[in-house]
PDB file of C-alpha atoms in Angstrom:
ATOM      1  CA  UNK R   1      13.766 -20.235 -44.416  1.00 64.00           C
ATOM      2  CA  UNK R   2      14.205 -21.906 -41.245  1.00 58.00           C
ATOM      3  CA  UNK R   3      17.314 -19.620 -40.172  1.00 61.00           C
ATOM      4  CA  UNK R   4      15.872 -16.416 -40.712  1.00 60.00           C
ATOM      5  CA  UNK R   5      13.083 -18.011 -38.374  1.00 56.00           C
ATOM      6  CA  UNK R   6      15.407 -18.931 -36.033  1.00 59.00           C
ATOM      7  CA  UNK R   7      17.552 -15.348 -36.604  1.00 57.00           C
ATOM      8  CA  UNK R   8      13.746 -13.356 -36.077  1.00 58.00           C
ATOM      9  CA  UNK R   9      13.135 -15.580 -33.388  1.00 58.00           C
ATOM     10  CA  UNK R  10      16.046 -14.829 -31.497  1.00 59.00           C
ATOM     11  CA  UNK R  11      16.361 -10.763 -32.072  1.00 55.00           C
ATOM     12  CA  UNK R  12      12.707 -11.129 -30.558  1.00 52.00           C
ATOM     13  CA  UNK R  13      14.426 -13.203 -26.958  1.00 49.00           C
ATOM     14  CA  UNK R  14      17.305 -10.302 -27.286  1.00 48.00           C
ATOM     15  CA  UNK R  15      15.352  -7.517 -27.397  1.00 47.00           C
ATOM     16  CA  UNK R  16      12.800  -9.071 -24.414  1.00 49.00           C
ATOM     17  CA  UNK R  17      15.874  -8.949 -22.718  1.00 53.00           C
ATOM     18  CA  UNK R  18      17.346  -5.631 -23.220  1.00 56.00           C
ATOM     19  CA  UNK R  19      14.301  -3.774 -22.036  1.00 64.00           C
ATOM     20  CA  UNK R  20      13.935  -2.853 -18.245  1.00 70.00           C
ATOM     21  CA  UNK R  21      11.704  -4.506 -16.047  1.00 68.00           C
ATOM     22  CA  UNK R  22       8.583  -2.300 -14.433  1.00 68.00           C
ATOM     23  CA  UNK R  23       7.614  -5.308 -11.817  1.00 66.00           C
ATOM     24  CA  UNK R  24       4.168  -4.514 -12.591  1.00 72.00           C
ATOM     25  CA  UNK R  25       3.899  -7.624 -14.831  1.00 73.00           C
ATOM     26  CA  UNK R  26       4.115  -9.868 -13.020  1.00 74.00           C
ATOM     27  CA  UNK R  27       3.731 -13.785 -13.562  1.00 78.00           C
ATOM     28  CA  UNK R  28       5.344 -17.115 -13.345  1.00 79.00           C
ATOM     29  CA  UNK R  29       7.462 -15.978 -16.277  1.00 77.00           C
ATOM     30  CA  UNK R  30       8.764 -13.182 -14.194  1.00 74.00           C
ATOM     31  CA  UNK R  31       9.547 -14.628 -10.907  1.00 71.00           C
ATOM     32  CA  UNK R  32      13.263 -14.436 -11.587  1.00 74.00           C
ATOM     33  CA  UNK R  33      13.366 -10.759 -12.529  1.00 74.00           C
ATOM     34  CA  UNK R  34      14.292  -8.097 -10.651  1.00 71.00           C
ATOM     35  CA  UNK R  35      13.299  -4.465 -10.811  1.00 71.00           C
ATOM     36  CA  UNK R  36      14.007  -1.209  -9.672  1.00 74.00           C
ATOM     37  CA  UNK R  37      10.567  -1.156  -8.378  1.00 73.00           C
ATOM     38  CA  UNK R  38       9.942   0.316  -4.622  1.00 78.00           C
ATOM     39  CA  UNK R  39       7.223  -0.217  -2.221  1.00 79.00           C
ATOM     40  CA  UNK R  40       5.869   1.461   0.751  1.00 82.00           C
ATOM     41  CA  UNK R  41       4.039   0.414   3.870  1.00 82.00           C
ATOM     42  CA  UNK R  42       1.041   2.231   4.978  1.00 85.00           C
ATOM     43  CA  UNK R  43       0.660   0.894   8.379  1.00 82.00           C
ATOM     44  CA  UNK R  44      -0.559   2.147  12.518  1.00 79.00           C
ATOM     45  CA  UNK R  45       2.767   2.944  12.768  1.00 78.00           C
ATOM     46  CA  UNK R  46       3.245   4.821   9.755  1.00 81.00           C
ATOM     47  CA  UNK R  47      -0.239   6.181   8.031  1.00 81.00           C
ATOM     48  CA  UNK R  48       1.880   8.447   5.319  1.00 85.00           C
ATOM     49  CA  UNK R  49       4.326   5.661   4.089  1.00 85.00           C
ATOM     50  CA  UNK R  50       7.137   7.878   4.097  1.00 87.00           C
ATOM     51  CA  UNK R  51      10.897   6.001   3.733  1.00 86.00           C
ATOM     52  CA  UNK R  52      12.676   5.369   7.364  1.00 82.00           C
ATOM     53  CA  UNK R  53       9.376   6.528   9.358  1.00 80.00           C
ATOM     54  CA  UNK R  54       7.988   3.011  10.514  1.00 77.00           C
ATOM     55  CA  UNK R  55       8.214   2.827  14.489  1.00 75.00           C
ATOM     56  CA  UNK R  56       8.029   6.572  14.931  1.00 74.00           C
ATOM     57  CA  UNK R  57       4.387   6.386  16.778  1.00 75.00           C
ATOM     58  CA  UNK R  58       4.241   7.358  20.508  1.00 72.00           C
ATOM     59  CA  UNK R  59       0.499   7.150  21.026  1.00 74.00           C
ATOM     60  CA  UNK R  60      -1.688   4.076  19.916  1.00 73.00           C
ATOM     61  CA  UNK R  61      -3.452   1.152  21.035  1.00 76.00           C
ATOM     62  CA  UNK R  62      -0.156   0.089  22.787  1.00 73.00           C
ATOM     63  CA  UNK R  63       0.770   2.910  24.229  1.00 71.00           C
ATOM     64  CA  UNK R  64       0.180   1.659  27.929  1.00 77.00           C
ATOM     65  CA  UNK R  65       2.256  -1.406  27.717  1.00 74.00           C
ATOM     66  CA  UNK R  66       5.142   0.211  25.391  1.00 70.00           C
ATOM     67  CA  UNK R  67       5.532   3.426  27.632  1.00 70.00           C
ATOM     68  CA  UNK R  68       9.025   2.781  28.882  1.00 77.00           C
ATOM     69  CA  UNK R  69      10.396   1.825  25.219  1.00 75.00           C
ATOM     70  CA  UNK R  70       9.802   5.312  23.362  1.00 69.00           C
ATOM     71  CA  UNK R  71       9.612   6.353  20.062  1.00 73.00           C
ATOM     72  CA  UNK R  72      11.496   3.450  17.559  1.00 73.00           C
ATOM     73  CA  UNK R  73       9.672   0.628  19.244  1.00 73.00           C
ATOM     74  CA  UNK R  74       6.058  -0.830  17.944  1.00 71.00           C
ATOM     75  CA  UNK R  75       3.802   1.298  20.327  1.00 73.00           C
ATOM     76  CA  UNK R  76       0.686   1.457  17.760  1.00 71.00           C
ATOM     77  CA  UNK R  77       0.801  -2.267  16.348  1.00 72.00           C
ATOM     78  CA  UNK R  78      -3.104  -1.520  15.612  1.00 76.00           C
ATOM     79  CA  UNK R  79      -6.128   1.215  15.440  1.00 77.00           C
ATOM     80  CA  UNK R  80      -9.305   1.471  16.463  1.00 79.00           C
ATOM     81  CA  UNK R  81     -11.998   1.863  14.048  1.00 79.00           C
ATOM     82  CA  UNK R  82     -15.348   3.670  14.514  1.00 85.00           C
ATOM     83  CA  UNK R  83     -18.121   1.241  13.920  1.00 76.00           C
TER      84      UNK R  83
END
């Protein structure tokens, strides 16, 4: 009896294993895991979140003081908003 608990018990570890990882779960249990998970920033400097298109701004709150760096550099680090 106790090593077909043990056998169960382990086939349950192995198959925790085997499956993939979402990273939506998240806990202390899963701080070691990695997943295929990818994020986005949605930020002043790039309001769509698209891949590669952080920096690309050339009007903003900054624009004054950031004039001679161009497009690449943080020229909108912030917005205004309407009250």
């Amino acid at each position: 009896m106790c090593g077909l608990l043990f056998f169960l018990l382990s086939f349950n570890d192995l198959s925790a294993q085997t499956s993939s990882f979402n990273g939506i779960d998240m806990g202390m249990h899963s701080l070691m895991r990695l997943s295929e998970a990818e994020s986005r920033s949605i930020s002043p400097e790039n309001f769509t979140g698209e891949k590669g298109k952080g920096g690309m701004a050339i009007q903003g709150t900054g624009a004054n003081a950031a004039r001679d760096l161009g497009q690449g550099w943080k020229v909108s680090p912030s917005v205004h908003i309407k009250a």
